[in-house]
């Protein structure tokens, strides 16, 4: 299999400082779809909640004896990023019957990342922490997806500086759409401030998540969808059916998380799965020829 490798891997930060906006869900599910399509993919869990790690098979990342994680790499220069990379699983990694997801790796998260901001405040070249780590392995991947925490601190700035693009996830309500303006301004400000580091991440897509399907339920959401479309045009990624923007509300999403499985392995033919496939295509990816 020869995936269409770009000179530099696409490095995508999943962002939005509004919490609970579908960043982790979108990051791991797109990651699994890309892996299925033949892209060698790395998901980086940069959030202290460790949702990406849980979703990819690692319920307690800090409790694995002898295993390094992202916080170890951040705080100890002698720890190489490769030491924190583990294979992604469908199901708990240590349970019988769980399956390794081919082509998908994970930089293991850590609950200790809650101390990351404090640690970075006094670190040298603190904004470049993640770029420097990813430089160690980026030649080995076609796509790297960074799952960011839901606040705009040094961890997220580091992620944006390490990225070639930013994908924003939002639940399309008024408050959330206002938050998106802030992320756009933040990207622009970071680029201006760190232009000497070659900061050039662009906003490449907006994923609306948890979009109700029934019209009666959806007046406010319809307004939100329309507002998003008006403000951001084609950046708002289409779902899998006509007129469907983003990812439909689906009980399969919390269920699949509870089973520690990505949608592709939990509900392969489900609506939300198809929406994520459409969104991944909308970002310009396609199944690689074998
Ligand atoms: N399409 C959907 N249908 C139903 N529930 C969804 C959908 N998308 C996300 N959710 C639920 O919304 C919640 C938040 O999603 P997620 O954890 O992906 O957001 P996040 O932006 O990563 O949050 P945080 O800022 O806390 O890291 C989760 O409980 C998830 O199961
Ligand atoms: Mg998250």
Short mmCIF file of C-alpha atoms and ligand atoms in Angstrom, two decimals:
data_model
loop_
_atom_site.label_atom_id
_atom_site.label_comp_id
_atom_site.label_asym_id
_atom_site.label_seq_id
_atom_site.Cartn_x
_atom_site.Cartn_y
_atom_site.Cartn_z
CA UNK A 1 0.00 0.00 0.00
CA UNK A 2 1.43 3.37 -0.93
CA UNK A 3 -0.52 6.20 0.64
CA UNK A 4 -0.27 9.55 -1.07
CA UNK A 5 2.30 11.03 1.27
CA UNK A 6 2.60 14.79 1.28
CA UNK A 7 6.04 16.30 1.86
CA UNK A 8 5.03 17.37 5.33
CA UNK A 9 2.31 15.39 7.13
CA UNK A 10 -0.93 17.26 7.58
CA UNK A 11 -0.96 18.17 11.25
CA UNK A 12 -4.44 19.06 12.42
CA UNK A 13 -5.33 20.65 15.75
CA UNK A 14 -8.86 19.92 16.91
CA UNK A 15 -9.73 23.09 18.75
CA UNK A 16 -12.34 25.30 20.28
CA UNK A 17 -12.03 26.83 23.69
CA UNK A 18 -15.66 25.99 24.38
CA UNK A 19 -15.59 22.68 26.25
CA UNK A 20 -17.69 19.72 25.20
CA UNK A 21 -17.81 20.72 21.56
CA UNK A 22 -16.91 17.38 19.99
CA UNK A 23 -13.13 17.82 19.59
CA UNK A 24 -12.14 14.46 21.03
CA UNK A 25 -15.00 12.57 19.40
CA UNK A 26 -14.15 14.10 16.03
CA UNK A 27 -10.39 13.62 16.42
CA UNK A 28 -10.50 9.92 17.21
CA UNK A 29 -13.21 9.08 14.71
CA UNK A 30 -11.54 10.94 11.86
CA UNK A 31 -8.27 9.35 12.89
CA UNK A 32 -9.77 5.87 12.59
CA UNK A 33 -11.32 6.65 9.21
CA UNK A 34 -8.00 7.99 7.90
CA UNK A 35 -6.22 4.88 9.18
CA UNK A 36 -8.84 2.72 7.46
CA UNK A 37 -8.20 4.61 4.24
CA UNK A 38 -4.51 3.80 4.39
CA UNK A 39 -3.09 6.96 5.96
CA UNK A 40 -0.56 6.26 8.68
CA UNK A 41 -2.14 8.34 11.41
CA UNK A 42 -1.13 9.56 14.85
CA UNK A 43 -3.58 10.98 17.37
CA UNK A 44 -1.97 13.16 20.03
CA UNK A 45 -3.87 13.35 23.30
CA UNK A 46 -2.96 16.77 24.69
CA UNK A 47 -5.91 17.08 27.07
CA UNK A 48 -5.72 16.18 30.76
CA UNK A 49 -9.16 14.56 30.53
CA UNK A 50 -7.52 11.91 28.31
CA UNK A 51 -10.70 11.32 26.28
CA UNK A 52 -8.78 10.46 23.12
CA UNK A 53 -6.75 7.88 25.04
CA UNK A 54 -9.90 6.37 26.56
CA UNK A 55 -11.63 6.23 23.17
CA UNK A 56 -8.63 4.45 21.65
CA UNK A 57 -8.42 1.78 24.34
CA UNK A 58 -6.55 3.31 27.28
CA UNK A 59 -8.87 3.99 30.21
CA UNK A 60 -6.15 4.85 32.76
CA UNK A 61 -3.13 6.08 30.82
CA UNK A 62 -1.22 7.13 33.96
CA UNK A 63 -1.55 3.70 35.53
CA UNK A 64 0.33 1.69 32.91
CA UNK A 65 3.55 0.61 34.57
CA UNK A 66 6.67 1.61 32.68
CA UNK A 67 4.76 3.41 29.93
CA UNK A 68 5.67 7.02 29.12
CA UNK A 69 3.04 9.56 28.18
CA UNK A 70 2.79 13.09 26.82
CA UNK A 71 3.41 14.72 30.19
CA UNK A 72 6.65 12.79 30.63
CA UNK A 73 7.78 14.10 27.23
CA UNK A 74 6.77 17.64 28.12
CA UNK A 75 8.57 17.69 31.45
CA UNK A 76 11.64 15.55 30.75
CA UNK A 77 13.71 16.27 27.65
CA UNK A 78 15.39 12.87 27.85
CA UNK A 79 12.06 11.17 27.15
CA UNK A 80 11.49 10.80 23.41
CA UNK A 81 8.04 11.13 21.93
CA UNK A 82 8.33 7.65 20.46
CA UNK A 83 8.36 6.27 24.01
CA UNK A 84 4.88 7.74 24.57
CA UNK A 85 3.41 6.29 21.36
CA UNK A 86 1.14 3.25 21.69
CA UNK A 87 -1.03 1.40 19.18
CA UNK A 88 -4.70 2.38 19.09
CA UNK A 89 -7.25 -0.29 19.99
CA UNK A 90 -10.94 -0.93 19.42
CA UNK A 91 -11.88 -1.91 22.97
CA UNK A 92 -9.69 -1.81 26.12
CA UNK A 93 -6.09 -2.49 25.06
CA UNK A 94 -5.62 -5.18 27.69
CA UNK A 95 -8.92 -7.00 27.19
CA UNK A 96 -9.28 -10.23 25.32
CA UNK A 97 -11.10 -9.66 22.05
CA UNK A 98 -9.96 -6.05 21.61
CA UNK A 99 -8.53 -5.34 18.21
CA UNK A 100 -5.55 -3.27 17.26
CA UNK A 101 -6.53 -0.55 14.79
CA UNK A 102 -4.14 -0.87 11.89
CA UNK A 103 -2.35 2.34 10.85
CA UNK A 104 -3.49 4.23 13.96
CA UNK A 105 -1.16 5.22 16.80
CA UNK A 106 -1.70 7.36 19.86
CA UNK A 107 0.51 9.67 21.88
CA UNK A 108 -0.78 8.59 25.25
CA UNK A 109 -2.39 11.34 27.33
CA UNK A 110 -1.97 12.00 31.04
CA UNK A 111 -4.10 13.43 33.82
CA UNK A 112 -0.97 15.30 34.86
CA UNK A 113 -1.41 17.54 31.83
CA UNK A 114 -3.51 19.64 34.20
CA UNK A 115 -0.13 20.93 35.42
CA UNK A 116 1.12 21.58 31.90
CA UNK A 117 0.28 25.30 31.83
CA UNK A 118 2.13 25.83 35.10
CA UNK A 119 5.12 23.88 33.86
CA UNK A 120 5.22 25.69 30.52
CA UNK A 121 5.04 29.15 32.06
CA UNK A 122 8.66 28.91 33.12
CA UNK A 123 9.93 26.75 30.24
CA UNK A 124 12.23 28.05 27.51
CA UNK A 125 10.62 28.46 24.07
CA UNK A 126 7.49 27.23 25.77
CA UNK A 127 5.22 27.82 22.79
CA UNK A 128 7.19 25.34 20.70
CA UNK A 129 6.91 22.39 23.07
CA UNK A 130 4.72 20.26 20.86
CA UNK A 131 6.31 21.24 17.56
CA UNK A 132 9.67 20.06 18.87
CA UNK A 133 8.22 16.77 20.05
CA UNK A 134 6.36 16.10 16.81
CA UNK A 135 9.50 16.89 14.79
CA UNK A 136 10.93 13.65 16.24
CA UNK A 137 8.31 11.46 14.56
CA UNK A 138 6.50 13.41 11.89
CA UNK A 139 8.40 11.73 9.07
CA UNK A 140 6.67 8.48 10.02
CA UNK A 141 3.08 9.69 9.59
CA UNK A 142 0.79 10.95 6.84
CA UNK A 143 -1.57 12.69 9.23
CA UNK A 144 -1.23 13.83 12.83
CA UNK A 145 -4.34 14.88 14.75
CA UNK A 146 -3.94 16.80 18.01
CA UNK A 147 -6.81 16.63 20.47
CA UNK A 148 -6.61 19.91 22.38
CA UNK A 149 -8.07 20.87 25.75
CA UNK A 150 -11.04 23.22 25.75
CA UNK A 151 -9.17 26.31 26.89
CA UNK A 152 -6.91 28.68 25.04
CA UNK A 153 -3.69 28.42 27.02
CA UNK A 154 -0.10 27.49 26.26
CA UNK A 155 -1.00 23.89 25.49
CA UNK A 156 -3.30 24.96 22.68
CA UNK A 157 -0.93 27.65 21.43
CA UNK A 158 1.75 24.95 21.27
CA UNK A 159 -0.62 22.71 19.34
CA UNK A 160 -1.51 25.41 16.83
CA UNK A 161 2.17 26.26 16.32
CA UNK A 162 2.87 22.58 15.66
CA UNK A 163 0.03 22.33 13.14
CA UNK A 164 -0.43 22.93 9.48
CA UNK A 165 -4.15 23.43 10.02
CA UNK A 166 -6.86 23.86 12.58
CA UNK A 167 -10.27 22.23 12.57
CA UNK A 168 -12.83 23.81 14.87
CA UNK A 169 -15.64 21.75 16.35
CA UNK A 170 -18.84 23.38 17.54
CA UNK A 171 -22.30 22.61 18.68
CA UNK A 172 -24.09 25.15 16.52
CA UNK A 173 -25.66 27.42 19.12
CA UNK A 174 -25.23 31.18 19.38
CA UNK A 175 -22.77 31.08 22.29
CA UNK A 176 -20.62 28.51 20.54
CA UNK A 177 -20.58 30.40 17.26
CA UNK A 178 -19.36 33.49 19.08
CA UNK A 179 -16.56 31.35 20.52
CA UNK A 180 -15.48 30.48 17.02
CA UNK A 181 -14.69 34.09 16.23
CA UNK A 182 -12.28 34.01 19.11
CA UNK A 183 -10.47 30.96 17.82
CA UNK A 184 -10.08 32.63 14.42
CA UNK A 185 -8.68 35.75 16.04
CA UNK A 186 -6.40 33.62 18.18
CA UNK A 187 -5.00 31.77 15.16
CA UNK A 188 -4.32 35.12 13.45
CA UNK A 189 -2.68 36.54 16.58
CA UNK A 190 -0.49 33.46 17.04
CA UNK A 191 0.62 33.62 13.43
CA UNK A 192 1.57 37.25 13.72
CA UNK A 193 3.39 36.80 17.00
CA UNK A 194 5.29 33.69 15.96
CA UNK A 195 5.79 34.32 12.27
CA UNK A 196 9.54 33.81 12.67
CA UNK A 197 8.81 30.19 13.62
CA UNK A 198 6.97 29.69 10.34
CA UNK A 199 3.57 29.66 12.04
CA UNK A 200 1.11 29.19 9.22
CA UNK A 201 -1.75 26.96 10.41
CA UNK A 202 -4.97 27.81 8.64
CA UNK A 203 -8.56 27.14 9.64
CA UNK A 204 -9.31 24.32 7.22
CA UNK A 205 -12.73 23.23 8.40
CA UNK A 206 -15.54 23.60 10.88
CA UNK A 207 -17.37 20.52 12.12
CA UNK A 208 -20.81 21.04 13.55
CA UNK A 209 -21.46 18.23 16.02
CA UNK A 210 -24.46 16.84 17.82
CA UNK A 211 -26.85 18.29 15.27
CA UNK A 212 -30.45 17.26 15.97
CA UNK A 213 -32.23 15.72 13.01
CA UNK A 214 -35.87 16.34 13.84
CA UNK A 215 -37.23 19.69 12.65
CA UNK A 216 -39.47 20.21 15.68
CA UNK A 217 -36.50 19.92 18.00
CA UNK A 218 -34.24 21.87 15.83
CA UNK A 219 -35.36 25.51 15.39
CA UNK A 220 -32.53 26.95 17.43
CA UNK A 221 -30.09 24.55 15.88
CA UNK A 222 -31.31 25.35 12.39
CA UNK A 223 -30.64 29.01 13.15
CA UNK A 224 -27.21 28.03 14.39
CA UNK A 225 -26.50 25.98 11.28
CA UNK A 226 -27.59 28.84 9.06
CA UNK A 227 -25.52 31.34 11.00
CA UNK A 228 -22.48 29.09 10.70
CA UNK A 229 -23.00 28.67 6.97
CA UNK A 230 -23.47 32.41 6.45
CA UNK A 231 -20.41 33.30 8.48
CA UNK A 232 -18.06 30.56 7.36
CA UNK A 233 -19.43 29.32 4.02
CA UNK A 234 -17.80 26.18 2.66
CA UNK A 235 -15.53 25.86 5.66
CA UNK A 236 -18.56 24.31 7.37
CA UNK A 237 -18.17 20.66 6.43
CA UNK A 238 -21.09 18.75 4.97
CA UNK A 239 -22.44 15.55 6.50
CA UNK A 240 -23.41 12.46 4.56
CA UNK A 241 -26.91 13.38 3.40
CA UNK A 242 -28.23 16.29 1.40
CA UNK A 243 -28.62 19.49 3.46
CA UNK A 244 -26.96 17.81 6.42
CA UNK A 245 -24.20 19.88 7.93
CA UNK A 246 -21.79 18.14 10.21
CA UNK A 247 -22.46 15.21 12.51
CA UNK A 248 -25.96 14.19 13.48
CA UNK A 249 -26.91 13.69 17.09
CA UNK A 250 -26.52 10.00 17.76
CA UNK A 251 -26.69 7.84 20.87
CA UNK A 252 -24.02 5.70 19.22
CA UNK A 253 -21.45 8.39 20.01
CA UNK A 254 -21.60 8.24 23.84
CA UNK A 255 -22.20 4.48 23.58
CA UNK A 256 -19.11 3.89 21.46
CA UNK A 257 -17.04 5.98 23.88
CA UNK A 258 -18.32 3.90 26.80
CA UNK A 259 -17.20 0.77 24.94
CA UNK A 260 -13.86 2.43 24.13
CA UNK A 261 -14.43 1.92 20.45
CA UNK A 262 -14.38 4.34 17.56
CA UNK A 263 -17.56 4.49 15.48
CA UNK A 264 -16.01 2.64 12.57
CA UNK A 265 -15.54 -0.37 14.84
CA UNK A 266 -18.70 0.07 16.91
CA UNK A 267 -21.37 1.08 14.38
CA UNK A 268 -19.76 0.83 10.98
CA UNK A 269 -22.89 1.53 8.96
CA UNK A 270 -24.39 4.11 11.35
CA UNK A 271 -25.50 7.63 10.42
CA UNK A 272 -22.91 9.41 12.54
CA UNK A 273 -20.21 7.15 11.11
CA UNK A 274 -21.23 8.14 7.58
CA UNK A 275 -21.26 11.80 8.64
CA UNK A 276 -17.69 11.49 9.90
CA UNK A 277 -16.69 9.82 6.64
CA UNK A 278 -18.22 12.74 4.71
CA UNK A 279 -16.51 15.30 6.92
CA UNK A 280 -13.16 13.56 6.50
CA UNK A 281 -13.63 13.65 2.71
CA UNK A 282 -14.61 17.32 3.03
CA UNK A 283 -11.17 17.96 4.46
CA UNK A 284 -9.67 16.64 1.22
CA UNK A 285 -8.81 13.09 2.25
CA UNK A 286 -9.69 10.04 0.24
CA UNK A 287 -9.31 6.29 0.42
CA UNK A 288 -5.82 5.41 -0.73
CA UNK A 289 -5.31 3.05 -3.64
CA UNK A 290 -3.92 -0.33 -2.58
N1 LIG B 1 -22.99 13.81 17.38
C1 LIG B 1 -23.14 13.60 18.69
N2 LIG B 1 -24.27 13.01 19.17
C2 LIG B 1 -24.43 12.81 20.50
N3 LIG B 1 -23.53 13.14 21.42
C3 LIG B 1 -22.38 13.71 21.00
C4 LIG B 1 -22.12 13.98 19.62
N4 LIG B 1 -20.89 14.54 19.52
C5 LIG B 1 -20.40 14.62 20.76
N5 LIG B 1 -21.29 14.13 21.67
C6 LIG B 1 -21.13 14.06 23.11
O1 LIG B 1 -20.81 15.36 23.56
C7 LIG B 1 -19.89 15.28 24.65
C8 LIG B 1 -18.67 16.14 24.34
O2 LIG B 1 -17.96 15.57 23.25
P1 LIG B 1 -16.37 15.56 23.25
O3 LIG B 1 -15.85 14.94 24.49
O4 LIG B 1 -15.95 14.98 21.95
O5 LIG B 1 -16.11 17.12 23.26
P2 LIG B 1 -14.74 17.90 23.55
O6 LIG B 1 -14.82 19.17 22.78
O7 LIG B 1 -13.59 17.02 23.30
O8 LIG B 1 -14.87 18.20 25.10
P3 LIG B 1 -13.75 18.78 26.09
O9 LIG B 1 -13.65 20.25 25.82
O10 LIG B 1 -14.31 18.46 27.44
O11 LIG B 1 -12.48 18.06 25.77
C9 LIG B 1 -19.57 13.82 24.84
O12 LIG B 1 -20.32 13.30 25.89
C10 LIG B 1 -19.97 13.19 23.51
O13 LIG B 1 -20.36 11.84 23.69
MG1 LIG B 2 -12.03 16.55 24.53
#
